[in-house]
Amino acid sequence: SVNNLFNEYWATYYDELYHPDTRMFSGNFLLNNNDLSNFEFTDIIVIENSEFRVNNINYNAEGMSKVELIKLN
């Protein structure tokens, strides 16, 4: 393997996003300010024994927020 910055920092992330079995999902979640203040897009979220990364959040302070998820292998 090549020892470079891409392989050291980004290769795993890239492989997760562009793997042939990777799928996108959208869902509505009830989020509050505390959820967002502690959140980072590098976090992995587990829902029903499946791992996801968050791709996009459309936050709605008065109700359900639409969240776009990337399912990991």
Short mmCIF file of N, CA and C in Angstrom, two decimals:
data_model
loop_
_atom_site.label_atom_id
_atom_site.label_comp_id
_atom_site.label_asym_id
_atom_site.label_seq_id
_atom_site.Cartn_x
_atom_site.Cartn_y
_atom_site.Cartn_z
N SER A 1 0.83 -1.19 0.00
CA SER A 1 0.00 0.00 0.00
C SER A 1 0.87 1.25 0.00
N VAL A 2 0.33 2.30 -0.54
CA VAL A 2 1.05 3.56 -0.63
C VAL A 2 0.86 4.33 0.67
N ASN A 3 1.94 4.83 1.21
CA ASN A 3 1.89 5.60 2.45
C ASN A 3 1.80 7.08 2.10
N ASN A 4 0.55 7.59 2.06
CA ASN A 4 0.35 9.01 1.79
C ASN A 4 -0.77 9.53 2.68
N LEU A 5 -1.02 10.83 2.64
CA LEU A 5 -2.02 11.44 3.51
C LEU A 5 -3.43 10.97 3.21
N PHE A 6 -3.75 10.76 1.93
CA PHE A 6 -5.08 10.26 1.60
C PHE A 6 -5.33 8.91 2.25
N ASN A 7 -4.40 7.98 2.09
CA ASN A 7 -4.57 6.64 2.66
C ASN A 7 -4.60 6.69 4.19
N GLU A 8 -3.86 7.59 4.77
CA GLU A 8 -3.82 7.66 6.23
C GLU A 8 -5.09 8.25 6.82
N TYR A 9 -5.66 9.29 6.20
CA TYR A 9 -6.79 10.01 6.80
C TYR A 9 -8.14 9.81 6.12
N TRP A 10 -8.16 9.53 4.82
CA TRP A 10 -9.44 9.55 4.10
C TRP A 10 -9.83 8.25 3.43
N ALA A 11 -8.96 7.30 3.27
CA ALA A 11 -9.26 6.09 2.50
C ALA A 11 -10.44 5.30 3.08
N THR A 12 -10.48 5.13 4.39
CA THR A 12 -11.58 4.39 5.01
C THR A 12 -12.90 5.09 4.79
N TYR A 13 -12.92 6.41 4.99
CA TYR A 13 -14.13 7.20 4.78
C TYR A 13 -14.60 7.10 3.32
N TYR A 14 -13.69 7.25 2.40
CA TYR A 14 -13.99 7.17 0.98
C TYR A 14 -14.55 5.79 0.62
N ASP A 15 -13.93 4.74 1.13
CA ASP A 15 -14.39 3.38 0.85
C ASP A 15 -15.78 3.13 1.41
N GLU A 16 -16.10 3.71 2.57
CA GLU A 16 -17.45 3.57 3.14
C GLU A 16 -18.49 4.25 2.26
N LEU A 17 -18.18 5.43 1.75
CA LEU A 17 -19.15 6.20 0.97
C LEU A 17 -19.36 5.64 -0.43
N TYR A 18 -18.34 5.09 -1.03
CA TYR A 18 -18.43 4.67 -2.43
C TYR A 18 -18.39 3.16 -2.61
N HIS A 19 -18.65 2.41 -1.56
CA HIS A 19 -18.75 0.95 -1.65
C HIS A 19 -20.02 0.61 -2.43
N PRO A 20 -20.02 -0.44 -3.23
CA PRO A 20 -21.21 -0.79 -4.03
C PRO A 20 -22.47 -1.07 -3.21
N ASP A 21 -22.31 -1.48 -1.96
CA ASP A 21 -23.46 -1.78 -1.11
C ASP A 21 -23.95 -0.59 -0.29
N THR A 22 -23.33 0.55 -0.43
CA THR A 22 -23.72 1.74 0.33
C THR A 22 -25.04 2.28 -0.22
N ARG A 23 -25.95 2.63 0.70
CA ARG A 23 -27.27 3.15 0.32
C ARG A 23 -27.58 4.41 1.10
N MET A 24 -28.42 5.26 0.50
CA MET A 24 -28.87 6.49 1.14
C MET A 24 -30.28 6.29 1.67
N PHE A 25 -30.54 6.84 2.85
CA PHE A 25 -31.86 6.79 3.46
C PHE A 25 -32.20 8.17 4.00
N SER A 26 -33.47 8.48 4.04
CA SER A 26 -33.94 9.72 4.66
C SER A 26 -34.93 9.35 5.75
N GLY A 27 -34.94 10.15 6.79
CA GLY A 27 -35.87 9.91 7.88
C GLY A 27 -36.17 11.19 8.62
N ASN A 28 -37.24 11.19 9.38
CA ASN A 28 -37.62 12.32 10.20
C ASN A 28 -37.28 12.01 11.64
N PHE A 29 -36.57 12.91 12.28
CA PHE A 29 -36.12 12.72 13.65
C PHE A 29 -36.47 13.95 14.47
N LEU A 30 -36.80 13.73 15.73
CA LEU A 30 -37.07 14.82 16.65
C LEU A 30 -35.75 15.19 17.31
N LEU A 31 -35.17 16.31 16.89
CA LEU A 31 -33.88 16.76 17.38
C LEU A 31 -34.06 18.03 18.21
N ASN A 32 -33.16 18.23 19.15
CA ASN A 32 -33.16 19.48 19.92
C ASN A 32 -31.78 20.14 19.81
N ASN A 33 -31.64 21.30 20.40
CA ASN A 33 -30.37 22.03 20.31
C ASN A 33 -29.21 21.23 20.89
N ASN A 34 -29.46 20.49 21.95
CA ASN A 34 -28.42 19.69 22.58
C ASN A 34 -27.92 18.59 21.64
N ASP A 35 -28.83 17.98 20.89
CA ASP A 35 -28.44 16.95 19.91
C ASP A 35 -27.47 17.54 18.90
N LEU A 36 -27.76 18.72 18.41
CA LEU A 36 -26.92 19.33 17.37
C LEU A 36 -25.61 19.88 17.93
N SER A 37 -25.62 20.39 19.14
CA SER A 37 -24.40 20.96 19.71
C SER A 37 -23.35 19.87 19.99
N ASN A 38 -23.80 18.64 20.25
CA ASN A 38 -22.88 17.54 20.51
C ASN A 38 -22.57 16.70 19.28
N PHE A 39 -23.13 17.04 18.14
CA PHE A 39 -23.03 16.23 16.94
C PHE A 39 -21.87 16.67 16.06
N GLU A 40 -21.21 15.69 15.44
CA GLU A 40 -20.20 15.93 14.41
C GLU A 40 -20.50 15.00 13.25
N PHE A 41 -20.27 15.45 12.04
CA PHE A 41 -20.59 14.65 10.86
C PHE A 41 -19.68 13.44 10.72
N THR A 42 -18.64 13.34 11.51
CA THR A 42 -17.79 12.15 11.49
C THR A 42 -18.33 11.07 12.42
N ASP A 43 -19.37 11.39 13.21
CA ASP A 43 -19.97 10.41 14.12
C ASP A 43 -20.67 9.30 13.33
N ILE A 44 -20.62 8.11 13.87
CA ILE A 44 -21.37 6.98 13.32
C ILE A 44 -22.57 6.74 14.22
N ILE A 45 -23.75 6.66 13.63
CA ILE A 45 -24.99 6.49 14.36
C ILE A 45 -25.49 5.07 14.12
N VAL A 46 -25.95 4.42 15.19
CA VAL A 46 -26.46 3.06 15.09
C VAL A 46 -27.98 3.10 15.28
N ILE A 47 -28.70 2.56 14.29
CA ILE A 47 -30.16 2.44 14.33
C ILE A 47 -30.49 1.00 13.99
N GLU A 48 -31.13 0.30 14.93
CA GLU A 48 -31.53 -1.10 14.74
C GLU A 48 -30.38 -1.95 14.21
N ASN A 49 -29.24 -1.89 14.87
CA ASN A 49 -28.04 -2.68 14.58
C ASN A 49 -27.43 -2.39 13.22
N SER A 50 -27.76 -1.26 12.60
CA SER A 50 -27.12 -0.83 11.35
C SER A 50 -26.40 0.48 11.60
N GLU A 51 -25.24 0.62 10.98
CA GLU A 51 -24.43 1.83 11.16
C GLU A 51 -24.68 2.81 10.02
N PHE A 52 -24.77 4.09 10.39
CA PHE A 52 -25.03 5.16 9.43
C PHE A 52 -24.11 6.35 9.70
N ARG A 53 -23.83 7.10 8.66
CA ARG A 53 -23.24 8.43 8.77
C ARG A 53 -24.31 9.41 8.32
N VAL A 54 -24.31 10.58 8.93
CA VAL A 54 -25.26 11.61 8.54
C VAL A 54 -24.68 12.40 7.39
N ASN A 55 -25.46 12.55 6.33
CA ASN A 55 -25.03 13.30 5.16
C ASN A 55 -25.56 14.73 5.19
N ASN A 56 -26.79 14.89 5.68
CA ASN A 56 -27.43 16.21 5.65
C ASN A 56 -28.48 16.27 6.75
N ILE A 57 -28.62 17.44 7.37
CA ILE A 57 -29.67 17.68 8.36
C ILE A 57 -30.42 18.94 7.98
N ASN A 58 -31.73 18.83 7.82
CA ASN A 58 -32.60 19.99 7.65
C ASN A 58 -33.32 20.18 8.98
N TYR A 59 -32.73 21.01 9.84
CA TYR A 59 -33.21 21.17 11.21
C TYR A 59 -34.47 22.01 11.26
N ASN A 60 -35.43 21.53 12.03
CA ASN A 60 -36.68 22.25 12.27
C ASN A 60 -36.84 22.33 13.78
N ALA A 61 -36.67 23.52 14.34
CA ALA A 61 -36.73 23.71 15.79
C ALA A 61 -38.12 23.46 16.35
N GLU A 62 -39.13 23.52 15.51
CA GLU A 62 -40.51 23.40 15.99
C GLU A 62 -41.13 22.04 15.72
N GLY A 63 -40.36 21.10 15.20
CA GLY A 63 -40.95 19.79 14.89
C GLY A 63 -39.89 18.81 14.44
N MET A 64 -40.29 17.93 13.55
CA MET A 64 -39.41 16.88 13.06
C MET A 64 -38.40 17.45 12.06
N SER A 65 -37.15 16.99 12.19
CA SER A 65 -36.09 17.40 11.28
C SER A 65 -35.85 16.28 10.28
N LYS A 66 -35.65 16.65 9.01
CA LYS A 66 -35.37 15.65 7.98
C LYS A 66 -33.85 15.40 7.95
N VAL A 67 -33.46 14.13 8.08
CA VAL A 67 -32.06 13.76 8.13
C VAL A 67 -31.79 12.75 7.02
N GLU A 68 -30.73 13.01 6.26
CA GLU A 68 -30.30 12.11 5.19
C GLU A 68 -29.14 11.28 5.72
N LEU A 69 -29.27 9.95 5.64
CA LEU A 69 -28.30 9.03 6.19
C LEU A 69 -27.64 8.20 5.10
N ILE A 70 -26.39 7.82 5.34
CA ILE A 70 -25.64 6.93 4.46
C ILE A 70 -25.41 5.64 5.24
N LYS A 71 -25.97 4.52 4.74
CA LYS A 71 -25.81 3.24 5.42
C LYS A 71 -24.43 2.68 5.13
N LEU A 72 -23.73 2.30 6.19
CA LEU A 72 -22.41 1.72 6.06
C LEU A 72 -22.51 0.21 6.04
N ASN A 73 -21.50 -0.45 5.55
CA ASN A 73 -21.51 -1.91 5.44
C ASN A 73 -21.40 -2.53 6.81
#
